[in-house]
Amino acid sequence: MSGSMTSAPDRGRALWLAALPALLGLALLAGCGPAEVVVKGDFPTPLMQKIPITLGVWYDDEFAHHEFFEEAKTRTESSWLVRTGEAQVQMWDSLLAGMFSRVVYMNARPGPGQMNPAVDAVLIPQVQELQYAIPAQTSVKVYEIWMRYKLELVTTGGKPIADWTMSAYGKTPTAFLQSDQEAVNLAAVMALRDAGANFATTFTQVPAVRDFLQRKLGTAREASP
Amino acid sequence: MIRTLFRTLPPACLLALASGCVTSTVDQMVFNKPTEGVGDATVVILGRRHASDYDTEPDFVECVGEHISDGDGTIKVIGELEFINTFYPWFEPRTAPLRVTDLERLMRQPPVAEKLAALNTEYMIWLDGSTERTDSSGSMTCGIGPGGAGCFGFGTWGDDANYEATIWDFTDRAEVGRISTTASGQSYMPAVVIPIPIIAPVQGTACDGIGDQLLQFLSSTQ
């Protein structure tokens, strides 16, 4: 009769010994993965006079789950994955709520025959491009994030009112005991705040938007007693 | 090994208590000092962040604010982050007023004017500058083995701090003072088993220098 008899602690030790190489292997593999940043921050509501229109907003899937991936070019660099989608939606929600009298979320992208709530215009923000720089890549001791947005203002039927591009930039200096990930997150939050500041201060100056607002608010003023 | 550790620990502790030397200069130019302090009004200290290659460090801004509050408890200093969040988006790097005359443009926004009046802000102090590493040299090697861990080597580096404070009077919409400070110092890190940092408090010295001058400007008791 052959067999083995091991007590429970012995069995546990044997299991650990068997699992150790696998765990070490997993740890090494994890070290090979890209540096990942899920951007998180607080975005204040703007302090300004609200534009008296009902604005619809549509975030398409690519925007709401926006992420940026850059593969390492050399063996010493690491790949980067920066997920900004959640923070983008959070920032734009907070910004638009402070800028307009009423903000309504659309059920679908505005288009002919599409069933959506009635609004004065619908804003569709999109991230066209995102670039980052960390001190390891540049001689400057700052972490930087640069973004370019494509903004569309359309009717509920999807007819274009205005479209324009807008850039945003955020940077943060190197700091003691700050990881690359923390610094890139902070730079992204700064870039998002800058996007909000840029939009809030230039929205009414975009020529097509200005014309639209003049028509809309002029009509509203004439209609009011 | 343990005996060596006990032999090196007391001098290590003594050395850690020492700090590197810092030289500092402060220049002040004041046009219109308040005669009876700031009273019930508040003061806000903000960092400039519009340059491409540096940012005024938030912890330096905080340090100057604390220096003023600690020196005179009657002066109410509003926190930088609290202020820029309250007035978002008007004090972001892109939109912050660069000249005192830009305040007029800001005050044309009724919600901003109302909020500033509610806060009773008398002075806005802008801090511009940074602390930078100028040079570093030396080398250190650290190892770990079954008997313990330790480092051996020597490192040294220099820091330069350069800051300017500009004081704006909110009531008169005028620049009423300018203070600049420079500080530089050399830090050392010898390591025999344990690394012993002898840090020159360059940024702290610059903070004290500019904080003392601002305290003299704002406080009725100084």
Tab-separated table of N, CA, C and O in Angstrom, chain B residues 23 38 49 64 69 75 81 85-86 88 100 105 123 127-128 159-160 170 173 177 189 193 199 205 209 211:
chain	number	residue	atom	x	y	z
B	23	THR	N	22.310	80.537	2.045
B	23	THR	CA	22.460	82.001	2.008
B	23	THR	C	21.209	82.566	1.357
B	23	THR	O	20.696	82.015	0.396
B	38	VAL	N	-4.830	94.736	8.368
B	38	VAL	CA	-5.913	94.460	7.414
B	38	VAL	C	-7.279	94.353	8.088
B	38	VAL	O	-8.295	94.229	7.410
B	49	ARG	N	1.278	80.251	-12.403
B	49	ARG	CA	1.511	78.953	-13.062
B	49	ARG	C	1.430	79.078	-14.581
B	49	ARG	O	1.030	78.148	-15.258
B	64	VAL	N	3.985	80.053	2.914
B	64	VAL	CA	3.955	81.513	3.136
B	64	VAL	C	2.661	81.891	3.872
B	64	VAL	O	2.681	82.695	4.815
B	69	SER	N	-0.192	83.511	8.958
B	69	SER	CA	-1.229	83.193	9.962
B	69	SER	C	-0.617	82.929	11.327
B	69	SER	O	-1.155	83.355	12.354
B	75	ILE	N	-4.844	87.903	11.039
B	75	ILE	CA	-4.906	87.967	9.567
B	75	ILE	C	-5.517	86.672	9.046
B	75	ILE	O	-4.990	85.586	9.300
B	81	LEU	N	-6.181	76.685	-2.956
B	81	LEU	CA	-7.058	75.761	-3.692
B	81	LEU	C	-8.530	76.121	-3.480
B	81	LEU	O	-9.324	76.113	-4.424
B	85	ASN	N	-10.867	77.260	-6.617
B	85	ASN	CA	-12.048	76.428	-6.873
B	85	ASN	C	-13.325	77.259	-6.778
B	85	ASN	O	-14.241	77.083	-7.573
B	86	THR	N	-13.371	78.161	-5.802
B	86	THR	CA	-14.547	79.023	-5.634
B	86	THR	C	-14.722	79.916	-6.861
B	86	THR	O	-15.840	80.164	-7.306
B	88	TYR	N	-13.499	79.399	-9.933
B	88	TYR	CA	-13.284	78.712	-11.210
B	88	TYR	C	-14.226	79.286	-12.262
B	88	TYR	O	-15.401	79.456	-11.976
B	100	VAL	N	-2.800	94.223	-12.610
B	100	VAL	CA	-3.830	94.657	-11.658
B	100	VAL	C	-5.035	95.253	-12.405
B	100	VAL	O	-6.176	95.155	-11.941
B	105	ARG	N	-11.820	93.761	-15.553
B	105	ARG	CA	-12.494	92.836	-16.464
B	105	ARG	C	-13.183	91.723	-15.667
B	105	ARG	O	-14.302	91.330	-15.953
B	123	TYR	N	-6.398	92.124	0.099
B	123	TYR	CA	-5.137	91.993	-0.639
B	123	TYR	C	-5.052	90.649	-1.343
B	123	TYR	O	-5.434	89.616	-0.792
B	127	LEU	N	2.565	84.957	-5.858
B	127	LEU	CA	3.935	84.458	-5.693
B	127	LEU	C	4.378	83.844	-7.012
B	127	LEU	O	3.662	83.031	-7.592
B	128	ASP	N	5.536	84.257	-7.473
B	128	ASP	CA	6.045	83.749	-8.752
B	128	ASP	C	7.489	83.294	-8.564
B	128	ASP	O	8.323	84.071	-8.104
B	159	ASP	N	20.671	73.670	-4.362
B	159	ASP	CA	19.327	74.163	-4.706
B	159	ASP	C	19.334	75.685	-4.740
B	159	ASP	O	19.992	76.326	-3.909
B	160	ASP	N	18.606	76.231	-5.678
B	160	ASP	CA	18.455	77.687	-5.794
B	160	ASP	C	16.975	78.028	-5.751
B	160	ASP	O	16.197	77.465	-6.527
B	170	PHE	N	-7.102	95.236	-3.467
B	170	PHE	CA	-8.365	95.012	-4.166
B	170	PHE	C	-9.257	96.246	-4.167
B	170	PHE	O	-9.942	96.517	-5.144
B	173	ARG	N	-7.629	98.790	-6.437
B	173	ARG	CA	-7.209	98.188	-7.723
B	173	ARG	C	-5.825	98.679	-8.113
B	173	ARG	O	-5.614	99.245	-9.194
B	177	GLY	N	2.866	96.741	-3.487
B	177	GLY	CA	4.154	96.296	-2.966
B	177	GLY	C	4.732	95.148	-3.760
B	177	GLY	O	4.014	94.442	-4.478
B	189	MET	N	24.948	64.171	1.440
B	189	MET	CA	24.446	62.882	1.932
B	189	MET	C	25.592	61.865	1.996
B	189	MET	O	25.820	61.115	1.048
B	193	VAL	N	27.121	52.707	5.900
B	193	VAL	CA	26.041	51.811	6.301
B	193	VAL	C	24.677	52.537	6.176
B	193	VAL	O	23.824	52.151	5.414
B	199	ILE	N	20.430	68.202	4.855
B	199	ILE	CA	19.658	68.939	3.844
B	199	ILE	C	19.685	70.442	4.128
B	199	ILE	O	19.425	70.876	5.245
B	205	THR	N	13.823	78.525	3.801
B	205	THR	CA	14.447	79.819	4.094
B	205	THR	C	13.800	80.910	3.241
B	205	THR	O	13.517	82.014	3.730
B	209	GLY	N	11.786	84.128	4.590
B	209	GLY	CA	12.205	85.472	4.177
B	209	GLY	C	11.050	86.277	3.625
B	209	GLY	O	10.773	87.403	4.067
B	211	GLY	N	7.838	85.469	3.877
B	211	GLY	CA	6.761	85.487	4.868
B	211	GLY	C	6.959	86.595	5.897
B	211	GLY	O	6.006	87.292	6.255
